[in-house]
Amino acid sequence: GAVVSQHPSWVICKSGTSVKIECRSLDFQATTMFWYRQFPKQSLMLMATSNEGSKATYEQGVEKDKFLINHASLTLSTLTVTSAHPEDSSFYICSASPRVSLEKLFFGSGTQLSVL
Amino acid sequence: AQKVTQAQTEISVVEKEDVTLDCVYETRDTTYYLFWYKQPPSGELVFLIRRNSFDEQNEISGRYSWNFQKSTSSFNFTITASQVVDSAVYFCALSIWDGAGNNRKLIWGLGTSLAVNP
C-alpha cells in the first residue's frame, strides 16, 4: 500500500533553533499534503494545507512565519519550526493524498519535537 | 457548524466484551467522507475505514463493524469480542471543503480512548 515517510521520528533541540521535518510520499504523487499538531491526549489540530507549487493555506491562529511549509515537489513537503521554544514541543503529523477529494489519505508516523 | 462529536472520552471494557464507539457529525456539504482511525500508544495513525456519504451500507471487517446512519448523522464503530490489542485512541473524522472550496480537509473528533483489560 501507499506509504508516507516522515522524518525524523523524534527530535530534541535547544530553544531558539530551527527544526525541519520532512514528509515524503514514497509511491504516489501527493497533490495535497497536510500538517497536524497533536498535544498529549488531545485530537489532531490541522495547521496547514499545502498543494505542490503553491503557498500553503494556514488555519486560523497558526503563525505562518513560525511554521514554514514548503511543498516543492509532488512527493515532498517540509515543515520548519523556526526559532523553536518549549511551547512548540508537540507531536507533528503529516498526511498526503493523491487527490483533492481525499478519497485516499495516508499518514506519516509522526515527529515528536521536544524543545529544551 | 461543521464538526465531529465523539461524546465518549474514555471507555474501559474487559476482554471479549463488545464495545461501540459513537460518532456524530454535522456538515453542510452534500458530498463528504467519514473516516475512523486508530492511534495506538506509538502514535502512528492506522486507517480503519472510509465511507462515502452516498454509501449507507454497513460494513463488517473481521471483528470490526460500522453503522452509518445518515438520518441521524452518525457513524458508529463496534468492536466485537474486544482484545487487549484493541486498546488505543480511536478518532472519527469528516472530510469537508475548505472555505474557499479549493481543498478538502479533515475535521476530527476529540477521540475515544479505549482500554481493554485482560
Tab-separated table of C-alpha atoms in Angstrom:
chain	number	residue	atom	x	y	z
A	1	GLY	CA	0.000	0.000	0.000
A	2	ALA	CA	0.892	3.637	-0.257
A	3	VAL	CA	3.421	4.910	2.228
A	4	VAL	CA	4.177	8.304	3.633
A	5	SER	CA	7.588	8.632	5.203
A	6	GLN	CA	8.084	11.250	7.890
A	7	HIS	CA	11.464	12.143	9.350
A	8	PRO	CA	12.753	12.491	11.923
A	9	SER	CA	10.644	10.405	14.298
A	10	TRP	CA	11.788	12.484	17.214
A	11	VAL	CA	13.995	15.490	17.702
A	12	ILE	CA	15.302	17.371	20.697
A	13	CYS	CA	16.573	20.875	20.165
A	14	LYS	CA	17.592	23.939	22.093
A	15	SER	CA	15.322	26.914	22.391
A	16	GLY	CA	15.897	29.388	19.576
A	17	THR	CA	16.991	26.886	16.979
A	18	SER	CA	15.031	25.837	13.895
A	19	VAL	CA	13.887	22.328	13.161
A	20	LYS	CA	12.898	20.867	9.812
A	21	ILE	CA	10.530	17.930	9.453
A	22	GLU	CA	10.214	16.101	6.144
A	23	CYS	CA	7.225	14.309	4.738
A	24	ARG	CA	7.607	12.185	1.606
A	25	SER	CA	5.092	10.186	-0.365
A	26	LEU	CA	7.031	7.140	-1.471
A	27	ASP	CA	4.906	5.604	-4.190
A	28	PHE	CA	2.422	8.225	-5.269
A	29	GLN	CA	2.293	11.876	-6.185
A	30	ALA	CA	0.773	13.890	-3.395
A	31	THR	CA	-1.483	16.570	-4.770
A	32	THR	CA	-2.214	17.766	-1.279
A	33	MET	CA	-0.331	17.460	1.976
A	34	PHE	CA	-1.481	18.350	5.456
A	35	TRP	CA	0.373	19.174	8.622
A	36	TYR	CA	-1.141	18.495	12.002
A	37	ARG	CA	-0.130	19.145	15.556
A	38	GLN	CA	-1.229	16.964	18.438
A	39	PHE	CA	-0.816	17.645	22.126
A	40	PRO	CA	-0.833	14.758	24.606
A	41	LYS	CA	-4.232	13.131	24.931
A	42	GLN	CA	-5.797	15.569	22.500
A	43	SER	CA	-7.098	15.440	18.993
A	44	LEU	CA	-5.252	16.374	15.824
A	45	MET	CA	-5.199	20.058	15.048
A	46	LEU	CA	-4.809	20.978	11.386
A	47	MET	CA	-2.073	23.543	10.969
A	48	ALA	CA	-1.971	23.976	7.218
A	49	THR	CA	-2.780	22.501	3.850
A	50	SER	CA	-0.217	22.597	1.099
A	51	ASN	CA	-0.516	21.992	-2.600
A	52	GLU	CA	2.527	21.407	-4.751
A	53	GLY	CA	3.886	24.597	-6.231
A	54	SER	CA	1.663	26.975	-4.319
A	55	LYS	CA	1.694	28.649	-0.948
A	56	ALA	CA	0.338	26.731	1.984
A	57	THR	CA	-3.060	27.603	3.393
A	58	TYR	CA	-2.756	28.077	7.130
A	59	GLU	CA	-5.526	27.542	9.627
A	60	GLN	CA	-6.621	30.448	11.745
A	61	GLY	CA	-4.294	31.069	14.639
A	62	VAL	CA	-1.283	29.313	13.118
A	63	GLU	CA	1.692	31.614	12.646
A	64	LYS	CA	2.934	31.461	9.070
A	65	ASP	CA	6.342	32.862	9.937
A	66	LYS	CA	6.737	30.433	12.777
A	67	PHE	CA	5.772	27.308	10.919
A	68	LEU	CA	7.190	27.433	7.414
A	69	ILE	CA	5.762	24.927	4.988
A	70	ASN	CA	7.302	24.128	1.644
A	71	HIS	CA	5.740	21.754	-0.846
A	72	ALA	CA	8.375	21.947	-3.544
A	73	SER	CA	7.558	18.728	-5.340
A	74	LEU	CA	4.743	16.256	-5.669
A	75	THR	CA	6.452	13.903	-3.269
A	76	LEU	CA	7.964	16.160	-0.628
A	77	SER	CA	6.691	18.681	1.871
A	78	THR	CA	8.660	20.150	4.734
A	79	LEU	CA	7.632	21.874	7.933
A	80	THR	CA	10.214	24.124	9.548
A	81	VAL	CA	9.619	25.269	13.096
A	82	THR	CA	11.609	28.475	13.285
A	83	SER	CA	13.151	29.777	16.495
A	84	ALA	CA	11.590	26.950	18.432
A	85	HIS	CA	10.501	27.482	22.016
A	86	PRO	CA	9.380	24.997	24.663
A	87	GLU	CA	5.721	25.702	23.885
A	88	ASP	CA	6.330	24.373	20.368
A	89	SER	CA	7.032	20.945	21.828
A	90	SER	CA	4.416	18.659	20.393
A	91	PHE	CA	3.729	15.691	18.143
A	92	TYR	CA	3.623	16.742	14.495
A	93	ILE	CA	1.966	14.547	11.877
A	94	CYS	CA	1.860	14.906	8.126
A	95	SER	CA	-0.582	13.348	5.726
A	96	ALA	CA	-0.743	13.190	1.968
A	97	SER	CA	-3.337	12.499	-0.659
A	98	PRO	CA	-3.053	11.875	-4.389
A	99	ARG	CA	-6.418	13.529	-4.873
A	100	VAL	CA	-8.073	16.723	-3.740
A	101	SER	CA	-11.141	14.708	-2.849
A	102	LEU	CA	-9.186	12.940	-0.086
A	103	GLU	CA	-10.651	9.692	-1.294
A	104	LYS	CA	-7.271	8.259	-0.369
A	105	LEU	CA	-5.349	9.759	2.527
A	106	PHE	CA	-2.147	8.469	4.061
A	107	PHE	CA	-0.373	9.491	7.247
A	108	GLY	CA	3.239	9.703	8.284
A	109	SER	CA	4.338	8.138	11.540
A	110	GLY	CA	4.713	11.484	13.269
A	111	THR	CA	7.546	13.519	14.755
A	112	GLN	CA	7.880	14.166	18.465
A	113	LEU	CA	9.531	17.546	18.946
A	114	SER	CA	10.959	18.471	22.326
A	115	VAL	CA	12.368	21.958	22.744
A	116	LEU	CA	14.566	22.452	25.780
B	1	ALA	CA	-21.380	24.322	12.009
B	2	GLN	CA	-19.197	21.545	10.711
B	3	LYS	CA	-17.968	19.294	13.432
B	4	VAL	CA	-17.467	15.776	14.692
B	5	THR	CA	-18.562	14.770	18.159
B	6	GLN	CA	-17.235	11.750	19.978
B	7	ALA	CA	-19.069	12.006	23.245
B	8	GLN	CA	-17.238	9.126	24.905
B	9	THR	CA	-13.895	10.352	26.174
B	10	GLU	CA	-12.799	7.088	27.723
B	11	ILE	CA	-14.188	3.570	27.683
B	12	SER	CA	-12.930	0.645	29.684
B	13	VAL	CA	-14.033	-2.912	28.982
B	14	VAL	CA	-12.974	-6.396	29.839
B	15	GLU	CA	-11.542	-8.569	27.108
B	16	LYS	CA	-14.146	-10.334	24.933
B	17	GLU	CA	-16.781	-7.709	25.580
B	18	ASP	CA	-18.336	-5.917	22.638
B	19	VAL	CA	-17.889	-2.160	22.578
B	20	THR	CA	-19.401	0.590	20.444
B	21	LEU	CA	-17.717	3.916	19.851
B	22	ASP	CA	-20.086	6.701	18.898
B	23	CYS	CA	-19.524	9.376	16.288
B	24	VAL	CA	-21.975	12.115	15.369
B	25	TYR	CA	-21.198	14.682	12.713
B	26	GLU	CA	-22.535	17.925	11.311
B	27	THR	CA	-21.844	19.218	7.837
B	28	ARG	CA	-23.425	21.401	5.195
B	29	ASP	CA	-21.619	19.532	2.413
B	30	THR	CA	-23.775	17.187	0.377
B	31	THR	CA	-20.815	15.012	-0.528
B	32	TYR	CA	-18.365	14.044	2.154
B	33	TYR	CA	-16.301	11.192	3.516
B	34	LEU	CA	-16.231	9.799	7.015
B	35	PHE	CA	-13.226	8.055	8.467
B	36	TRP	CA	-12.191	6.078	11.504
B	37	TYR	CA	-8.573	5.929	12.588
B	38	LYS	CA	-6.864	4.073	15.389
B	39	GLN	CA	-3.948	5.637	17.228
B	40	PRO	CA	-2.043	3.178	19.432
B	41	PRO	CA	0.468	4.414	22.019
B	42	SER	CA	3.166	4.518	19.330
B	43	GLY	CA	1.332	7.500	17.858
B	44	GLU	CA	1.078	6.328	14.274
B	45	LEU	CA	-2.416	6.648	12.867
B	46	VAL	CA	-3.882	3.442	11.497
B	47	PHE	CA	-6.581	3.760	8.853
B	48	LEU	CA	-9.664	1.662	9.595
B	49	ILE	CA	-12.377	2.730	7.201
B	50	ARG	CA	-13.573	5.423	4.812
B	51	ARG	CA	-17.242	5.824	3.994
B	52	ASN	CA	-18.687	7.931	1.182
B	53	SER	CA	-21.764	9.925	2.101
B	54	PHE	CA	-23.712	8.255	-0.689
B	55	ASP	CA	-22.983	4.773	0.574
B	56	GLU	CA	-25.057	3.926	3.597
B	57	GLN	CA	-24.306	0.239	3.604
B	58	ASN	CA	-22.967	-1.000	6.867
B	59	GLU	CA	-19.621	-2.698	6.744
B	60	ILE	CA	-18.015	-5.533	8.603
B	61	SER	CA	-14.331	-6.334	8.653
B	62	GLY	CA	-13.472	-9.182	10.951
B	63	ARG	CA	-14.298	-8.076	14.485
B	64	TYR	CA	-14.931	-4.514	13.353
B	65	SER	CA	-18.222	-3.186	12.061
B	66	TRP	CA	-19.542	0.249	11.219
B	67	ASN	CA	-23.078	1.570	11.252
B	68	PHE	CA	-23.627	4.628	9.059
B	69	GLN	CA	-26.972	6.328	9.647
B	70	LYS	CA	-27.290	9.421	7.511
B	71	SER	CA	-30.689	10.224	9.011
B	72	THR	CA	-29.118	10.701	12.430
B	73	SER	CA	-25.706	11.854	11.139
B	74	SER	CA	-23.970	9.059	12.958
B	75	PHE	CA	-21.155	6.730	12.033
B	76	ASN	CA	-20.670	4.354	14.931
B	77	PHE	CA	-17.937	1.783	15.256
B	78	THR	CA	-18.334	-1.547	17.024
B	79	ILE	CA	-15.594	-3.925	18.089
B	80	THR	CA	-16.858	-7.421	18.742
B	81	ALA	CA	-15.075	-9.657	21.240
B	82	SER	CA	-12.570	-6.974	22.131
B	83	GLN	CA	-8.931	-7.829	22.703
B	84	VAL	CA	-6.171	-6.141	24.666
B	85	VAL	CA	-4.505	-5.152	21.384
B	86	ASP	CA	-7.547	-3.037	20.598
B	87	SER	CA	-6.527	-0.619	23.350
B	88	ALA	CA	-5.889	2.704	21.651
B	89	VAL	CA	-7.417	6.063	20.935
B	90	TYR	CA	-9.953	5.981	18.131
B	91	PHE	CA	-10.718	9.035	16.056
B	92	CYS	CA	-13.674	9.718	13.839
B	93	ALA	CA	-13.112	12.291	11.103
B	94	LEU	CA	-15.135	14.061	8.433
B	95	SER	CA	-13.787	15.471	5.182
B	96	ILE	CA	-15.215	18.791	4.118
B	97	TRP	CA	-14.358	21.505	1.618
B	98	ASP	CA	-12.408	24.417	2.993
B	99	GLY	CA	-13.904	27.893	3.000
B	100	ALA	CA	-12.654	28.696	-0.495
B	101	GLY	CA	-13.829	25.396	-1.891
B	102	ASN	CA	-10.380	24.590	-3.205
B	103	ASN	CA	-9.273	21.840	-0.890
B	104	ARG	CA	-10.828	19.201	1.253
B	105	LYS	CA	-9.682	18.848	4.826
B	106	LEU	CA	-10.496	16.622	7.753
B	107	ILE	CA	-12.449	17.677	10.778
B	108	TRP	CA	-11.519	15.432	13.707
B	109	GLY	CA	-13.413	14.328	16.740
B	110	LEU	CA	-11.688	14.530	20.092
B	111	GLY	CA	-11.147	10.800	20.138
B	112	THR	CA	-12.245	7.980	22.397
B	113	SER	CA	-9.631	6.270	24.487
B	114	LEU	CA	-10.439	2.580	24.685
B	115	ALA	CA	-8.861	0.406	27.330
B	116	VAL	CA	-9.398	-3.334	27.020
B	117	ASN	CA	-8.413	-5.088	30.182
B	118	PRO	CA	-7.480	-8.769	30.427
